[in-house]
Every structure is written in structure tokens, then in C-alpha cells.
mmCIF file with all atom_site columns, C-alpha atoms in Angstrom:
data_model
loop_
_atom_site.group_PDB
_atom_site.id
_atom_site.type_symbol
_atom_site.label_atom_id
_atom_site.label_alt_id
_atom_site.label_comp_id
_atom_site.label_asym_id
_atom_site.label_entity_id
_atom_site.label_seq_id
_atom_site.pdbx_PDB_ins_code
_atom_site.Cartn_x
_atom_site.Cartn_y
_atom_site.Cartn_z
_atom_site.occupancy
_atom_site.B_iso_or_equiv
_atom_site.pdbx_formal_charge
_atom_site.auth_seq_id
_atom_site.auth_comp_id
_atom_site.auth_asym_id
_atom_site.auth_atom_id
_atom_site.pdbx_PDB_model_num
ATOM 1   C CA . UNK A 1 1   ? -62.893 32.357 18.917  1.00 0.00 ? 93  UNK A CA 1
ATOM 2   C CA . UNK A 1 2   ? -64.919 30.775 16.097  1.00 0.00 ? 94  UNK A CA 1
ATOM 3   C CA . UNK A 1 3   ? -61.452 30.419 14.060  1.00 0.00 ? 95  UNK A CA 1
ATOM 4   C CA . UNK A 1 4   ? -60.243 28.193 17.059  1.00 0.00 ? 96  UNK A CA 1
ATOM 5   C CA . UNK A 1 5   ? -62.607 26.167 18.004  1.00 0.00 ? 97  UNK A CA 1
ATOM 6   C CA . UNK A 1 6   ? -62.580 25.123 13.953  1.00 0.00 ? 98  UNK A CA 1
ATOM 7   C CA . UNK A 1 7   ? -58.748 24.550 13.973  1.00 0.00 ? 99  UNK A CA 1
ATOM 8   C CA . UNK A 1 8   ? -59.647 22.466 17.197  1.00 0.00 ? 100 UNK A CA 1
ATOM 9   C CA . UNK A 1 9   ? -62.119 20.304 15.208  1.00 0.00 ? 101 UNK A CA 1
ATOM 10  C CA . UNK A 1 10  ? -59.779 20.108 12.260  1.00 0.00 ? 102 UNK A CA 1
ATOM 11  C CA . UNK A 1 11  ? -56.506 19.435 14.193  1.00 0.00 ? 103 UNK A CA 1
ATOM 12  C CA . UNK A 1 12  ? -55.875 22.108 11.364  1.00 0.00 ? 104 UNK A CA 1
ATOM 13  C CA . UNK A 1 13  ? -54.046 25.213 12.162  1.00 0.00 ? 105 UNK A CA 1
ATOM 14  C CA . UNK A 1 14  ? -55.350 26.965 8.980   1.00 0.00 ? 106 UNK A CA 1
ATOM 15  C CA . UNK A 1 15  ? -58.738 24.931 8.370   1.00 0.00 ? 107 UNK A CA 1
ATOM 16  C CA . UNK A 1 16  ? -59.182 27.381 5.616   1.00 0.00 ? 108 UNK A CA 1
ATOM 17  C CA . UNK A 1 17  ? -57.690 28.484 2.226   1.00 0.00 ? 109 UNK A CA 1
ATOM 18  C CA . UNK A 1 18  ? -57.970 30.966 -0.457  1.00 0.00 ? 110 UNK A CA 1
ATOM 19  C CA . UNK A 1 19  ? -56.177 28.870 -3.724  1.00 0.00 ? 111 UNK A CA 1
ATOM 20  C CA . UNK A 1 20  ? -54.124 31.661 -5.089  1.00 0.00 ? 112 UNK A CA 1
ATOM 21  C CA . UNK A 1 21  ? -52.901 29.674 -8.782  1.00 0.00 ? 113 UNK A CA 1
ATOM 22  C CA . UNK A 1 22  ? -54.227 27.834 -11.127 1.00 0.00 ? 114 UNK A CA 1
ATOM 23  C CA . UNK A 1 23  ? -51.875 24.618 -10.638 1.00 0.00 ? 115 UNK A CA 1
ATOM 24  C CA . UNK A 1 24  ? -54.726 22.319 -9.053  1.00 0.00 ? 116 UNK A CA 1
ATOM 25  C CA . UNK A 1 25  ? -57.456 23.593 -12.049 1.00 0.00 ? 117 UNK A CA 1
ATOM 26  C CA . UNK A 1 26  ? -59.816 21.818 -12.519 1.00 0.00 ? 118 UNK A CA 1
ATOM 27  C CA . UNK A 1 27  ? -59.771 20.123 -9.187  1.00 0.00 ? 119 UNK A CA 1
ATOM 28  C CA . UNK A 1 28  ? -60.351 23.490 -7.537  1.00 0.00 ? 120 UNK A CA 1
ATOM 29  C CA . UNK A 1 29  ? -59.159 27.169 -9.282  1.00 0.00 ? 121 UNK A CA 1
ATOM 30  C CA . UNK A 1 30  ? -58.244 30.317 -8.291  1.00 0.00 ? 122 UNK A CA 1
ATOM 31  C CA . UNK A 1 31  ? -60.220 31.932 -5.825  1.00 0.00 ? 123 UNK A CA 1
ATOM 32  C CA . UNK A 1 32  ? -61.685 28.891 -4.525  1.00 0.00 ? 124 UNK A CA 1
ATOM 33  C CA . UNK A 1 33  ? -61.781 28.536 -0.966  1.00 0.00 ? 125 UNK A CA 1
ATOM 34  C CA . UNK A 1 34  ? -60.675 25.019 0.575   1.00 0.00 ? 126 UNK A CA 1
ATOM 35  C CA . UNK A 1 35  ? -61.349 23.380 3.987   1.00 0.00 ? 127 UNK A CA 1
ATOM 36  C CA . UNK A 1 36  ? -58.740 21.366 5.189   1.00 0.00 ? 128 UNK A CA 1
ATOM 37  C CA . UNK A 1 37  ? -58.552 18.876 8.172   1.00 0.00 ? 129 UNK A CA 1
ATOM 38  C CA . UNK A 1 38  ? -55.317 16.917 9.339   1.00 0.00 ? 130 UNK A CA 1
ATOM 39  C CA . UNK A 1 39  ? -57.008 13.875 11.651  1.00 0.00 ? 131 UNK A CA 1
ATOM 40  C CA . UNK A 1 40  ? -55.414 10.841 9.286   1.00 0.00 ? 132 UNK A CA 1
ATOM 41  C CA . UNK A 1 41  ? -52.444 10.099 10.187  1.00 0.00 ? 133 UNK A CA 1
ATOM 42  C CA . UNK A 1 42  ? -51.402 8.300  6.305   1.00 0.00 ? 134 UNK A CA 1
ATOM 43  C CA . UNK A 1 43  ? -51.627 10.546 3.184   1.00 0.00 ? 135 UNK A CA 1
ATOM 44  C CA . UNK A 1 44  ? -53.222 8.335  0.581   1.00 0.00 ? 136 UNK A CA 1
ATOM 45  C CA . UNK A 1 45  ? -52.205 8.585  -3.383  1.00 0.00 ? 137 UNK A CA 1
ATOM 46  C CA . UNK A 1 46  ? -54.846 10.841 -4.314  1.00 0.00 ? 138 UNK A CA 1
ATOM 47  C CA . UNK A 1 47  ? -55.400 12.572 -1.410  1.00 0.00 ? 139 UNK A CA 1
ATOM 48  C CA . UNK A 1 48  ? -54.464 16.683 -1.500  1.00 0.00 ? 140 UNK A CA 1
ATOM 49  C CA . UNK A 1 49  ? -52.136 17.549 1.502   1.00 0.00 ? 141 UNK A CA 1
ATOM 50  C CA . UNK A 1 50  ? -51.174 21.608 1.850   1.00 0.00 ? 142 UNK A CA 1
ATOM 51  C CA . UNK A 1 51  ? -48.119 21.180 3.177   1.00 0.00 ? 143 UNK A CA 1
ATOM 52  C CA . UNK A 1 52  ? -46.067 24.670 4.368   1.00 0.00 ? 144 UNK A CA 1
ATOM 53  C CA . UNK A 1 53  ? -41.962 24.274 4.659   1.00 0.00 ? 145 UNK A CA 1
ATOM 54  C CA . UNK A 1 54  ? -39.971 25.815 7.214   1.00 0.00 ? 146 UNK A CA 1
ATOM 55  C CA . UNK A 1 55  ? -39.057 29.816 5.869   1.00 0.00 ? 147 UNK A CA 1
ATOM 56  C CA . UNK A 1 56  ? -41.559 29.672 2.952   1.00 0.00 ? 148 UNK A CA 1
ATOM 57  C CA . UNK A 1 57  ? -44.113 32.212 3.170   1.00 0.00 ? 149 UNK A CA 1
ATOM 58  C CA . UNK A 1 58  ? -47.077 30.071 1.861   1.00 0.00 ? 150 UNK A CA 1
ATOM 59  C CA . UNK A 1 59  ? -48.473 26.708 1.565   1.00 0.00 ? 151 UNK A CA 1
ATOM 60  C CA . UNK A 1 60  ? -48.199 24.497 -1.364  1.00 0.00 ? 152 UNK A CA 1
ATOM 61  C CA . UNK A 1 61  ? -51.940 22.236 -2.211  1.00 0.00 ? 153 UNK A CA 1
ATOM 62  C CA . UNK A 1 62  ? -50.649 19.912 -4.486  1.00 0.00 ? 154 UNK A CA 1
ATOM 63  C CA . UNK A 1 63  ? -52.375 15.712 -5.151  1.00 0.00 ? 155 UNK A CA 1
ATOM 64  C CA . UNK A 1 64  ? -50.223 12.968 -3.916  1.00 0.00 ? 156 UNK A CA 1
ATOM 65  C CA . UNK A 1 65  ? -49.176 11.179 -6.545  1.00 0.00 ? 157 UNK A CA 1
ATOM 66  C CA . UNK A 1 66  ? -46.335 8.797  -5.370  1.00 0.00 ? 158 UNK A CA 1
ATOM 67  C CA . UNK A 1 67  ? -45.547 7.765  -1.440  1.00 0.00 ? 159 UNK A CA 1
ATOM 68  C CA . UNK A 1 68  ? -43.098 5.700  0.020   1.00 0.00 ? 160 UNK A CA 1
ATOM 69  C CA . UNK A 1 69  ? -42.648 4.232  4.014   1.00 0.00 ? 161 UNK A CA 1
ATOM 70  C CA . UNK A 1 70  ? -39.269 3.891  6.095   1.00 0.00 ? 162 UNK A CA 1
ATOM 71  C CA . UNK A 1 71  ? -39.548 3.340  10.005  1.00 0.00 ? 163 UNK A CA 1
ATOM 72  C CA . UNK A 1 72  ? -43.121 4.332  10.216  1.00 0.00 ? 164 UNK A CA 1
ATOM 73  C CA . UNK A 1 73  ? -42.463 7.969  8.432   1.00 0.00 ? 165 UNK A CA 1
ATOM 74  C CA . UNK A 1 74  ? -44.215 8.563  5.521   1.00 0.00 ? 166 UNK A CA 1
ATOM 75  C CA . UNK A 1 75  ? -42.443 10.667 2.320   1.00 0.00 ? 167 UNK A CA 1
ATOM 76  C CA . UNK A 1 76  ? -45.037 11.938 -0.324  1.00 0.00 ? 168 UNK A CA 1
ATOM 77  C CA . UNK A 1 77  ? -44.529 12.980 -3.896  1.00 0.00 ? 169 UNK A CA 1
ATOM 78  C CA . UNK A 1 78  ? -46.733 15.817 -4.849  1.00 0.00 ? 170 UNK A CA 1
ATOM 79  C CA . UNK A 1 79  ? -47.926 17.273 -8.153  1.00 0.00 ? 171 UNK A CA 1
ATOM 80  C CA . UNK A 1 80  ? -50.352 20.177 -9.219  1.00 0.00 ? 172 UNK A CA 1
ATOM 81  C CA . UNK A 1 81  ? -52.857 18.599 -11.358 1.00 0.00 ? 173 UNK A CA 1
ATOM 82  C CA . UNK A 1 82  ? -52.826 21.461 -14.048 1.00 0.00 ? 174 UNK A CA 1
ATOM 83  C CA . UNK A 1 83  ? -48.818 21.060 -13.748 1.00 0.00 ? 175 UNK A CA 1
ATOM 84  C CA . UNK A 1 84  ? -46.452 19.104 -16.228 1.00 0.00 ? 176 UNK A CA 1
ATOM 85  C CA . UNK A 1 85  ? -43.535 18.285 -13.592 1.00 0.00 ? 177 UNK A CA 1
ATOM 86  C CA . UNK A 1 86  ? -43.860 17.104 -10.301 1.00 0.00 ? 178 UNK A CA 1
ATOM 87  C CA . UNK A 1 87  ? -42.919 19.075 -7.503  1.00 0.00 ? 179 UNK A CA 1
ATOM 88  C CA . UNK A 1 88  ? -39.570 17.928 -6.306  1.00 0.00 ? 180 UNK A CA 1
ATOM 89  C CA . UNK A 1 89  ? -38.147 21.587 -7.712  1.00 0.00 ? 181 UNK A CA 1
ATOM 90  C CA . UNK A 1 90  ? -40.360 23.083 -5.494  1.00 0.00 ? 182 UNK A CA 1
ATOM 91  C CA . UNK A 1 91  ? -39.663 21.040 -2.308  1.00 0.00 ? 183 UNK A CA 1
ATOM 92  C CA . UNK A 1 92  ? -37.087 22.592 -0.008  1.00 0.00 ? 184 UNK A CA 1
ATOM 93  C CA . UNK A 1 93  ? -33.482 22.393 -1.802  1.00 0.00 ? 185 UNK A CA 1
ATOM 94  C CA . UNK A 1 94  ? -31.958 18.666 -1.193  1.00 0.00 ? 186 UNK A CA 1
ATOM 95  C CA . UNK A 1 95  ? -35.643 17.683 -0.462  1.00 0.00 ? 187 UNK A CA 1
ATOM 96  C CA . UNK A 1 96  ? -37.180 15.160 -3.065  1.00 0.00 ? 188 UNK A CA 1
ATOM 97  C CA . UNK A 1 97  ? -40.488 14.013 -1.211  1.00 0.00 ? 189 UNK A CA 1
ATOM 98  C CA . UNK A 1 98  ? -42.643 15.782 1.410   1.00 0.00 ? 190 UNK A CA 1
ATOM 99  C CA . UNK A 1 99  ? -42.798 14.344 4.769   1.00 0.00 ? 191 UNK A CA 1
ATOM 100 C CA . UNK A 1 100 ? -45.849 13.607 6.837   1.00 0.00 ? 192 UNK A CA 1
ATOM 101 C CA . UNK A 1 101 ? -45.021 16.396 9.326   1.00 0.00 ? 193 UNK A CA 1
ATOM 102 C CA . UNK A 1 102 ? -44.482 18.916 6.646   1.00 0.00 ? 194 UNK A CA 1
ATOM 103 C CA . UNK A 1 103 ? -48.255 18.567 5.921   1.00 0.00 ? 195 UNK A CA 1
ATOM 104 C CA . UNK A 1 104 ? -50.664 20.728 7.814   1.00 0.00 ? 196 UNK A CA 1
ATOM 105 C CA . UNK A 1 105 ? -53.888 19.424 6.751   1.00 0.00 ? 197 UNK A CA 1
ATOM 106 C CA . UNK A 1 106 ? -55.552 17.361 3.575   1.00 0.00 ? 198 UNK A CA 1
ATOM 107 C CA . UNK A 1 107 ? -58.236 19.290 1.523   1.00 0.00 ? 199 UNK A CA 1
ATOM 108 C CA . UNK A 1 108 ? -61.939 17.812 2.315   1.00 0.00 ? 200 UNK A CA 1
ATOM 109 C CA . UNK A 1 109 ? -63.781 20.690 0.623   1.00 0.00 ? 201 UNK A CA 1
ATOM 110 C CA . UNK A 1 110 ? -63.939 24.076 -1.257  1.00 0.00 ? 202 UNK A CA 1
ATOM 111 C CA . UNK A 1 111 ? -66.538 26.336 -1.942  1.00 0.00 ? 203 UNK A CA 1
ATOM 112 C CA . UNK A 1 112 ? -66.128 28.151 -5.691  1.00 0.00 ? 204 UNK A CA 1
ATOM 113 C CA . UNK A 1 113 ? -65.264 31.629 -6.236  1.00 0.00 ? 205 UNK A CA 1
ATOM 114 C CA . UNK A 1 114 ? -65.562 32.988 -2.741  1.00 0.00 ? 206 UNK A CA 1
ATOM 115 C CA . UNK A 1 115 ? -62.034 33.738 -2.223  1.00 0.00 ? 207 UNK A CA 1
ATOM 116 C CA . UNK A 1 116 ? -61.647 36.402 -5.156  1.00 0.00 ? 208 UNK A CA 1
ATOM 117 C CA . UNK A 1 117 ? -62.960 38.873 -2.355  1.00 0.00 ? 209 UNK A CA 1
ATOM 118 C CA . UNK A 1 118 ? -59.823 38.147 -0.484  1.00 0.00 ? 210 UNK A CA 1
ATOM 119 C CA . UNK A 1 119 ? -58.024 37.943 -4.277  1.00 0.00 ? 211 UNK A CA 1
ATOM 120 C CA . UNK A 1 120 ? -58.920 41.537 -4.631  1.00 0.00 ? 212 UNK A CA 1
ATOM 121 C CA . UNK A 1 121 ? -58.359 43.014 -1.919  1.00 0.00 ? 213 UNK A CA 1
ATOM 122 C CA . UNK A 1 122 ? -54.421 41.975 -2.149  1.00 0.00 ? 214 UNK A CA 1
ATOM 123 C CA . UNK A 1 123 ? -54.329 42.661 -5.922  1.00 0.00 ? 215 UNK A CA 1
ATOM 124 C CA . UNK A 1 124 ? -56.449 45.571 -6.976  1.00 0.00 ? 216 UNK A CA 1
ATOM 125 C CA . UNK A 1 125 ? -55.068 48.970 -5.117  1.00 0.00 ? 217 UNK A CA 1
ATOM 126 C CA . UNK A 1 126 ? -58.498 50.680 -4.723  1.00 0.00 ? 218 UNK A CA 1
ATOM 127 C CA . UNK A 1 127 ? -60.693 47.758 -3.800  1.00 0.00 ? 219 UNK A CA 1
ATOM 128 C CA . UNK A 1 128 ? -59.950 48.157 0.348   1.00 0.00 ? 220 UNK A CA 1
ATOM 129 C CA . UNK A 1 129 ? -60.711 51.558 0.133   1.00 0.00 ? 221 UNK A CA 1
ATOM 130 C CA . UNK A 1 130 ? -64.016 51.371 -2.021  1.00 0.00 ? 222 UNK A CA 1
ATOM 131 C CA . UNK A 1 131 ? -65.144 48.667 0.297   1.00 0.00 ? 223 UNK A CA 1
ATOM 132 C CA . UNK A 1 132 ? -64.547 50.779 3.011   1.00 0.00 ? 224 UNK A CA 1
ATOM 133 C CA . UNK A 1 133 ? -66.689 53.646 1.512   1.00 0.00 ? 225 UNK A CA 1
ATOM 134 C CA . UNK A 1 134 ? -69.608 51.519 1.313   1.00 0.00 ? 226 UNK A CA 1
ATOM 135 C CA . UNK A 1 135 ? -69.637 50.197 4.368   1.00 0.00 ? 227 UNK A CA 1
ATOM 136 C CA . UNK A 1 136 ? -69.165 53.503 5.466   1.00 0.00 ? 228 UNK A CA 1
ATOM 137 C CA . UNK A 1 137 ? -72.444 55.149 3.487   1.00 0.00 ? 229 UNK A CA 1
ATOM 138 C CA . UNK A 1 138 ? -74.090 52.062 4.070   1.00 0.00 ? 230 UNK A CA 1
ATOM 139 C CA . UNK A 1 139 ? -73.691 52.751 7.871   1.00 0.00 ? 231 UNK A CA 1
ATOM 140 C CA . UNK A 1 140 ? -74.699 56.174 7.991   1.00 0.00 ? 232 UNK A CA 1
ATOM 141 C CA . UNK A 1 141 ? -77.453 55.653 5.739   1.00 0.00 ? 233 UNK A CA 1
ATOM 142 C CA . UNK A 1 142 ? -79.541 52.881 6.709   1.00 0.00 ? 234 UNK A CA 1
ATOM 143 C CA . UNK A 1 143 ? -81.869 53.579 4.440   1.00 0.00 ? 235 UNK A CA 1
ATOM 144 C CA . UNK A 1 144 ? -79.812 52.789 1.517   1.00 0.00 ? 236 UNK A CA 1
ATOM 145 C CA . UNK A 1 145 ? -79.445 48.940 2.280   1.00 0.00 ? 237 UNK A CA 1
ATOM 146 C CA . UNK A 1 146 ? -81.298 46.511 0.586   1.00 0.00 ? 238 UNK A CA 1
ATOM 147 C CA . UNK A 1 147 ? -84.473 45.293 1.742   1.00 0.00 ? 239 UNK A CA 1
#
């Protein structure tokens, strides 16, 4: 319910992001959680749009860097920050700009470090089932928590 009601305030479907690279360091790193809303309808130069193609399995945060205008639809050029190239290569194949409906939000936010919880949990075999352990003795024994 709470998830909703923030995608509703967003107009975000994912308001919220764990950055899994290093490619927007040091705007934000890995592990960083980001807040995204997608109310403005222009992307500014400068502004960070996630923007998630059709069949890819994640969304790409990268600055916008370059943008051009025909008939009222907006193409963006995007580029990691910690990156060399921009992203054309990345872009869907015969794609060389993002368009305005490919983005799903611009970043507005991040908090440091809090996504390495999620970070582990994908990456490190044993850390879902040591986590459930504690909260498991930490449930039967009360006493045990922190005061």
C-alpha cells in the first residue's frame, strides 16, 4: 500500500532504486539508493533520467548530456558520469538517443550505502539465510535485543 501511494506521488512506477555499478560514481555509487519522480514533462541537460527499454531486464541511470526536439518528442543522449563513451552502444540496437517515453522517472535523491543490504542479499549465498537466523533467535528470544 505504502509502495503505491509513493508511485502515485511520484507518477513513478519504481520511485525507488538500489544503483547496482559504479558508472554514475561520484554522483551516486554502488549501493546507493535513489528516489526518482517523473512529473516534468522535458528532460533537461543535466538532469538523470532511469530510463528501462522494452525486453531489458533493468534500468539504465545515466546524466543527460545532449537532447534534441522534433514534433514535440524529445530524444536524449545519455552518459554514465564515471563512463568514457556515451551510451548509444547501450541503447536498444538501431537506437542512438533515448526517448522521453523510454524514461520512467528522473533521480531527485539518494540516500548512501543503504542499498548494499539489498546488494548482499543477491550476491553473497549465505547472507538470506543468516539474516533469517537472527531474526529467528531474535524472535524467540526477546531478551537478546538491544535495549
Amino acid at each position: 500500500m505504502a509502495w503505491r501511494l509513493l508511485s502515485l506521488a511520484t507518477n513513478c512506477a519504481y520511485p525507488a532504486m538500489v544503483v547496482l555499478s559504479e558508472s554514475m560514481s561520484p554522483a551516486f555509487e554502488r549501493g546507493d539508493v535513489i528516489f526518482l519522480s517523473n512529473w516534468k514533462e522535458q528532460v533537461e541537460v543535466g538532469d538523470i533520467p532511469a530510463m528501462w527499454f522494452e525486453d531489458y531486464r533493468l534500468p539504465m541511470v545515466h546524466r543527460a548530456i545532449h537532447l534534441t526536439s522534433d514534433d514535440g518528442s524529445q530524444s536524449i543522449l545519455t552518459k554514465g558520469d564515471n563512463n568514457d563513451r556515451t551510451d548509444e552502444a547501450l541503447y536498444p540496437l538501431g537506437q542512438t538517443y533515448v526517448y522521453r517515453e523510454q524514461v520512467i522517472g528522473l533521480v531527485r535523491g539518494y540516500v548512501p550505502y543503504v542499498g548494499w543490504i539489498t546488494l548482499a542479499a543477491q550476491e553473497i549465498p549465505w547472507f538470506k539465510p543468516l539474516l533469517a537466523v537472527g531474526i529467528l533467535v531474535f524472535s524467540v528470544f526477546p531478551g537478546l535485543r538491544p535495549k
